[in-house]
Amino acid sequence: MVFSKNSNSLSAKCLKGGYKLLPETHSLQSGLKAKNKTLMSSMSLVAEQDIINTYSVEEQLSCKKYTEYKELIKQNPSFGYKRCAKLLGVPQGRTRWWHTKGEKKAVPLALKAVKKLKEAGLLPFTSEHKHVKIVLNILGTLFGDGGIDRRLNTMAFISADKRDVDLWKNDLVEVFPFAKNKMNVVKGGEWGHSYNMRTFDRAVIRFFVALGTPVGDKIITPYSLPSWIGKIKPAASKCFLDGLLSSEVSIPKFIKRIYGVDYFKNFSLSLSKSMVFEASHMDFMDSLRKQFKLLDIMCTPNLRKDVYRKEPRKDGHISNGYRIFFRVGISNVLQFHKIFPLRYCFGKKEKFDKEIKKAQAANPALN
């Protein structure tokens, strides 16, 4: 097949995603629906293009051109890198390394990350993936005491309890075994009483960015819940919430009353934000409230603003804490305790269990 100098048709084909699938017959579609209804409810959370979209516009363009180049060489094996560069409208130095054989053959960085994740069985990543609960649990911590730096070089989780970071590391390695040798832990805090578990694997970092992780300092970065959070099964969405709660929830204290009804107090979730982004952050906190309601966890309509200090930070931002409150009735607290194991905070879980035992001892009917 001779390739015309007019490459518009090839570009259009690549932009549309390559080859078109043949239409399935009606009988085959009916058979698939009847055979496995769970697959029909599965939705994609991270696809190949989502990973590519985390890279710069220039890198995304390089991926598109590389795809066009592969198609061009497939149709015209005799073409050299210079002719390919001219037809594709890219520098010869780029196609030269794409054309090279062996270990020195170049591939765009984004496609390397895609390949790595595909080989690990993580692309496409769907709501029915075998690791979806662990992944969403980890994602929740990245909205709390974890995070990704603004240059996308490091993903980290911080805790004062070594058990928490060890579990976080083991879970991460279970899902991303190729990251095992790209992790370390650093002691921090004023007295060396915190542990910072970090990974430097770019494929892992890009995966979580594509999944919806806020990037950079969360106090000065507006963000929202992932768009898919309300569309997946509750069993999966509660894993995301559990990761966030492990970092940010305050454990309620049981109060035994001589007269009246027993109750809990001081049950809330607080997240700090710069005053510049107060409006969007209040919307975010309200969206969290709605997610808890879907799990039959009731919150009060109050959103309290806690002024920790009036002086600005070094970057000039003034940050405050914004707190939503869970209803403190015993039934609501028991429901919360039943649903959320607080997987990445052993200390809070142990404290919570003690308060529940106090309530059960005071009210035998609760056992």
Coordinates of C-alpha atoms in Angstrom, one line a residue:
M1 CA 0.0 0.0 0.0
V2 CA 1.4 3.4 -1.0
F3 CA 0.9 6.2 1.5
S4 CA -0.1 9.6 0.2
K5 CA 1.7 12.7 1.3
N6 CA -1.6 14.0 2.5
S7 CA -1.6 12.5 6.0
N8 CA -5.0 13.9 7.0
S9 CA -6.8 10.6 6.6
L10 CA -4.3 8.8 8.9
S11 CA -4.4 11.6 11.5
A12 CA -8.2 11.5 11.6
K13 CA -8.1 7.7 12.0
C14 CA -5.7 7.9 14.9
L15 CA -7.7 10.7 16.6
K16 CA -10.8 8.6 16.4
G17 CA -9.0 5.9 18.4
G18 CA -7.9 3.5 15.7
Y19 CA -9.9 0.7 14.2
K20 CA -13.7 0.5 14.5
L21 CA -15.2 -2.5 16.2
L22 CA -17.6 -4.7 14.1
P23 CA -21.2 -4.5 15.3
E24 CA -22.4 -7.4 17.5
T25 CA -25.4 -9.3 16.5
H26 CA -28.6 -8.9 18.5
S27 CA -28.5 -12.5 19.7
L28 CA -25.0 -12.2 20.9
Q29 CA -25.8 -9.0 22.9
S30 CA -28.8 -10.7 24.5
G31 CA -26.7 -13.7 25.4
L32 CA -24.0 -11.5 27.1
K33 CA -26.6 -9.6 29.1
A34 CA -28.3 -12.7 30.3
K35 CA -25.0 -14.4 31.1
N36 CA -23.3 -11.7 33.1
K37 CA -25.3 -8.7 34.3
T38 CA -22.6 -7.6 36.6
L39 CA -20.3 -6.7 33.7
M40 CA -23.0 -4.4 32.3
S41 CA -22.9 -2.4 35.6
S42 CA -19.1 -2.0 35.5
M43 CA -17.8 1.4 34.7
S44 CA -14.3 2.6 33.7
L45 CA -12.5 4.6 36.4
V46 CA -9.2 4.9 34.7
A47 CA -8.5 4.3 31.0
E48 CA -5.3 4.6 28.9
Q49 CA -6.2 8.1 27.7
D50 CA -6.8 9.2 31.3
I51 CA -3.2 8.4 32.0
I52 CA -2.0 10.2 28.9
N53 CA -4.1 13.2 29.9
T54 CA -2.0 13.7 33.1
Y55 CA 1.0 14.6 31.0
S56 CA 1.7 18.0 29.3
V57 CA 0.0 19.0 26.1
E58 CA 3.3 18.5 24.3
E59 CA 3.7 15.0 25.6
Q60 CA 0.1 14.2 24.7
L61 CA 0.8 15.4 21.2
S62 CA 3.9 13.2 21.1
C63 CA 1.7 10.2 22.0
K64 CA -0.8 11.0 19.2
K65 CA 2.0 11.4 16.7
Y66 CA 3.7 8.2 17.8
T67 CA 0.4 6.3 17.3
E68 CA 0.2 7.8 13.8
Y69 CA 3.8 6.8 13.2
K70 CA 3.1 3.2 14.2
E71 CA 0.2 3.1 11.7
L72 CA 2.3 4.7 9.0
I73 CA 5.1 2.2 9.3
K74 CA 2.6 -0.7 9.5
Q75 CA 1.2 0.4 6.1
N76 CA 4.5 1.4 4.6
P77 CA 7.4 -0.7 6.0
S78 CA 9.9 0.7 3.6
F79 CA 9.6 4.3 4.9
G80 CA 12.6 5.7 6.7
Y81 CA 12.5 8.0 9.7
K82 CA 13.1 11.2 7.6
R83 CA 10.1 10.6 5.4
C84 CA 8.0 9.7 8.4
A85 CA 9.0 12.9 10.1
K86 CA 8.0 15.0 7.0
L87 CA 4.6 13.3 6.6
L88 CA 3.8 13.6 10.3
G89 CA 5.1 17.1 10.8
V90 CA 7.5 16.3 13.6
P91 CA 11.3 16.8 14.0
Q92 CA 13.5 14.1 12.4
G93 CA 15.2 13.6 15.8
R94 CA 12.0 12.3 17.2
T95 CA 11.2 9.7 14.6
R96 CA 14.8 8.7 14.4
W97 CA 14.6 7.3 18.0
W98 CA 11.2 5.8 17.3
H99 CA 12.7 4.1 14.3
T100 CA 15.6 2.7 16.2
K101 CA 15.7 -1.1 17.0
G102 CA 16.6 -2.7 20.3
E103 CA 17.0 -1.2 23.7
K104 CA 17.6 2.3 22.4
K105 CA 14.2 2.5 20.7
A106 CA 12.3 5.5 22.2
V107 CA 8.6 5.6 23.3
P108 CA 6.8 8.6 24.7
L109 CA 6.9 8.7 28.5
A110 CA 3.1 8.6 28.8
L111 CA 2.9 5.4 26.7
K112 CA 5.6 3.8 28.9
A113 CA 3.5 4.4 32.0
V114 CA 0.4 3.0 30.1
K115 CA 2.4 -0.1 29.2
K116 CA 3.6 -0.6 32.8
L117 CA 0.1 -0.4 34.2
K118 CA -1.4 -2.6 31.5
E119 CA 1.1 -5.3 32.1
A120 CA 0.1 -5.2 35.8
G121 CA -3.5 -5.7 34.8
L122 CA -4.5 -2.2 36.0
L123 CA -5.7 -0.7 32.7
P124 CA -8.5 -0.3 32.1
F125 CA -9.3 0.0 35.8
T126 CA -13.0 -0.5 36.4
S127 CA -15.4 -0.4 39.3
E128 CA -15.4 -4.3 39.2
H129 CA -11.6 -4.6 39.3
K130 CA -10.3 -7.1 41.9
H131 CA -8.3 -4.4 43.7
V132 CA -10.9 -1.6 43.5
K133 CA -11.5 -1.5 47.3
I134 CA -7.9 -1.3 48.2
V135 CA -7.2 1.3 45.5
L136 CA -10.2 3.5 46.7
N137 CA -9.1 3.1 50.3
I138 CA -5.7 4.4 49.4
L139 CA -7.3 7.2 47.3
G140 CA -9.2 8.3 50.4
T141 CA -6.0 8.8 52.3
L142 CA -4.6 11.1 49.6
F143 CA -7.5 13.4 50.3
G144 CA -6.4 13.4 54.0
D145 CA -3.0 12.8 55.5
G146 CA -1.5 11.7 52.2
G147 CA -1.0 13.5 48.9
I148 CA 0.9 14.0 45.6
D149 CA 3.4 16.9 45.2
R150 CA 2.7 19.5 42.5
R151 CA 5.5 18.2 40.3
L152 CA 4.1 14.6 40.4
N153 CA 7.4 13.2 41.7
T154 CA 6.2 11.8 45.0
M155 CA 3.0 10.2 46.5
A156 CA 3.0 10.0 50.2
F157 CA 1.1 9.0 53.3
I158 CA 1.9 10.3 56.8
S159 CA 1.0 8.9 60.2
A160 CA 2.3 8.9 63.8
D161 CA 1.6 5.1 64.0
K162 CA 4.1 2.9 62.2
R163 CA 1.4 0.3 61.8
D164 CA -0.6 2.6 59.6
V165 CA 2.2 3.3 57.1
D166 CA 3.3 -0.3 57.0
L167 CA -0.3 -1.4 56.1
W168 CA -0.5 1.4 53.5
K169 CA 2.8 0.3 52.0
N170 CA 1.8 -3.4 51.9
D171 CA -1.5 -2.5 50.2
L172 CA 0.2 -0.4 47.6
V173 CA 2.7 -3.1 46.8
E174 CA -0.1 -5.7 46.5
V175 CA -1.7 -3.6 43.8
F176 CA 1.4 -2.2 42.2
P177 CA 4.2 -4.8 42.7
F178 CA 6.5 -3.0 40.4
A179 CA 6.7 -0.1 42.9
K180 CA 8.2 -2.2 45.7
N181 CA 11.7 -1.0 45.2
K182 CA 10.6 2.6 44.7
M183 CA 9.4 3.3 48.2
N184 CA 10.9 4.6 51.4
V185 CA 9.9 5.8 54.8
V186 CA 11.2 9.0 56.5
K187 CA 10.8 9.9 60.2
G188 CA 9.5 13.4 60.8
G189 CA 7.7 15.6 63.2
E190 CA 9.2 17.8 65.9
W191 CA 10.2 14.8 68.0
G192 CA 10.6 12.3 65.2
H193 CA 7.1 10.9 66.0
S194 CA 5.7 10.7 62.5
Y195 CA 6.4 8.4 59.5
N196 CA 6.2 9.6 55.9
M197 CA 5.8 6.6 53.5
R198 CA 6.6 7.7 50.0
T199 CA 6.7 6.2 46.5
F200 CA 8.5 7.7 43.5
D201 CA 7.1 5.4 40.8
R202 CA 5.7 7.7 38.1
A203 CA 3.2 5.1 36.8
V204 CA 1.6 4.8 40.3
I205 CA 1.5 8.6 40.7
R206 CA 0.0 9.2 37.3
F207 CA -2.6 6.4 38.0
F208 CA -3.9 8.1 41.1
V209 CA -3.9 11.5 39.5
A210 CA -6.0 10.1 36.7
L211 CA -8.3 8.6 39.4
G212 CA -9.0 12.0 40.9
T213 CA -6.4 12.8 43.5
P214 CA -5.8 16.5 44.3
V215 CA -2.3 17.6 43.3
G216 CA -0.1 19.9 45.4
D217 CA -0.9 21.5 48.7
K218 CA -4.5 20.7 49.4
I219 CA -5.1 23.8 51.5
I220 CA -4.4 26.1 48.6
T221 CA -5.8 23.8 45.9
P222 CA -9.5 23.6 45.1
Y223 CA -10.7 20.1 44.4
S224 CA -13.9 18.0 44.4
L225 CA -14.9 14.4 44.8
P226 CA -14.2 12.2 41.7
S227 CA -17.0 12.4 39.2
W228 CA -17.6 8.6 39.4
I229 CA -18.0 8.4 43.2
G230 CA -21.8 8.5 43.2
K231 CA -22.1 6.0 40.3
I232 CA -20.2 3.0 41.8
K233 CA -21.5 0.5 44.3
P234 CA -21.7 1.6 47.9
A235 CA -19.3 -1.2 49.0
A236 CA -16.6 0.5 46.9
S237 CA -17.5 4.2 47.6
K238 CA -17.4 3.5 51.4
C239 CA -13.8 2.4 51.0
F240 CA -12.8 5.8 49.6
L241 CA -14.6 7.5 52.5
D242 CA -13.0 5.2 55.0
G243 CA -9.5 6.2 53.8
L244 CA -10.4 9.9 54.2
L245 CA -12.0 9.3 57.6
S246 CA -8.9 7.4 58.8
S247 CA -7.0 10.6 58.5
E248 CA -9.5 13.3 59.4
V249 CA -12.4 12.0 61.6
S250 CA -12.5 12.8 65.4
I251 CA -13.6 9.9 67.4
P252 CA -16.8 10.5 69.5
K253 CA -16.8 10.1 73.3
F254 CA -19.6 8.2 75.0
I255 CA -21.6 10.1 77.6
K256 CA -23.6 8.2 80.2
R257 CA -26.4 10.3 81.7
I258 CA -28.0 9.7 85.0
Y259 CA -31.2 11.2 83.7
G260 CA -32.2 11.3 80.1
V261 CA -30.8 9.5 77.0
D262 CA -27.2 8.5 76.7
Y263 CA -25.3 9.9 73.7
F264 CA -22.0 10.6 72.1
K265 CA -20.2 13.9 71.7
N266 CA -17.5 15.5 69.6
F267 CA -18.1 13.5 66.4
S268 CA -16.9 15.4 63.4
L269 CA -14.8 15.6 60.2
S270 CA -12.6 18.6 59.7
L271 CA -10.6 19.7 56.6
S272 CA -8.5 22.9 56.4
K273 CA -8.7 25.3 53.5
S274 CA -7.4 28.7 52.4
M275 CA -10.1 31.4 52.8
V276 CA -9.6 32.2 49.1
F277 CA -11.3 28.9 48.2
E278 CA -13.8 28.9 51.0
A279 CA -16.9 28.7 48.8
S280 CA -15.7 25.7 46.7
H281 CA -14.5 24.0 49.9
M282 CA -18.0 24.4 51.5
D283 CA -19.4 22.7 48.4
F284 CA -16.9 19.9 48.7
M285 CA -17.9 19.4 52.4
D286 CA -21.5 19.4 51.4
S287 CA -20.9 16.7 48.8
L288 CA -19.2 14.6 51.5
R289 CA -22.3 15.0 53.6
K290 CA -24.4 13.6 50.8
Q291 CA -22.2 10.6 50.4
F292 CA -22.6 9.8 54.1
K293 CA -26.3 10.1 53.8
L294 CA -26.3 7.5 51.0
L295 CA -24.8 5.1 53.5
D296 CA -27.4 6.0 56.2
I297 CA -24.9 8.0 58.2
M298 CA -26.7 11.3 59.2
C299 CA -24.9 14.6 59.6
T300 CA -26.2 17.9 61.0
P301 CA -26.8 20.8 58.6
N302 CA -24.1 22.8 60.4
L303 CA -20.7 23.6 58.8
R304 CA -18.4 25.2 61.4
K305 CA -15.5 27.4 60.5
D306 CA -12.7 27.1 63.0
V307 CA -10.2 30.0 63.0
Y308 CA -6.9 28.5 64.1
R309 CA -4.8 31.6 63.7
K310 CA -5.3 35.0 62.1
E311 CA -1.8 35.3 60.8
P312 CA -1.2 34.3 57.2
R313 CA 1.1 31.4 56.2
K314 CA 4.4 31.9 54.6
D315 CA 2.8 31.9 51.2
G316 CA 0.3 34.6 52.3
H317 CA -2.7 32.3 52.6
I318 CA -4.9 32.4 55.7
S319 CA -6.3 28.9 56.3
N320 CA -9.2 27.8 58.5
G321 CA -10.7 24.5 59.5
Y322 CA -14.1 23.6 58.1
R323 CA -16.0 21.0 60.1
I324 CA -19.1 18.9 59.4
F325 CA -20.8 17.1 62.4
F326 CA -22.2 13.6 62.5
R327 CA -25.3 13.2 64.6
V328 CA -24.5 11.8 68.0
G329 CA -27.5 9.5 68.6
I330 CA -26.4 6.0 69.5
S331 CA -27.9 4.4 66.5
N332 CA -26.1 6.7 64.1
V333 CA -22.7 6.2 65.8
L334 CA -23.2 2.4 65.8
Q335 CA -24.0 2.5 62.1
F336 CA -20.9 4.5 61.5
H337 CA -18.8 2.1 63.6
K338 CA -20.2 -0.9 61.7
I339 CA -19.6 0.5 58.2
F340 CA -16.2 2.1 58.6
P341 CA -13.2 0.1 59.9
L342 CA -10.8 3.1 59.8
R343 CA -8.4 0.8 58.1
Y344 CA -5.4 3.2 58.0
C345 CA -5.6 4.4 61.6
F346 CA -5.2 1.7 64.1
G347 CA -5.1 4.2 67.0
K348 CA -8.5 5.7 66.2
K349 CA -10.0 2.3 65.6
E350 CA -8.9 1.1 69.0
K351 CA -10.2 4.3 70.6
F352 CA -13.5 4.0 68.8
D353 CA -13.9 0.3 69.8
K354 CA -13.4 1.3 73.5
E355 CA -16.2 4.0 73.3
I356 CA -18.6 1.5 71.7
K357 CA -17.9 -1.0 74.4
K358 CA -18.7 1.7 77.0
A359 CA -22.0 2.3 75.3
Q360 CA -22.8 -1.4 75.2
A361 CA -21.9 -1.9 78.9
A362 CA -24.2 0.9 79.8
N363 CA -26.9 -0.4 77.5
P364 CA -26.9 -4.2 77.4
A365 CA -29.7 -4.1 74.7
L366 CA -27.1 -2.8 72.2
N367 CA -25.0 -6.1 72.4

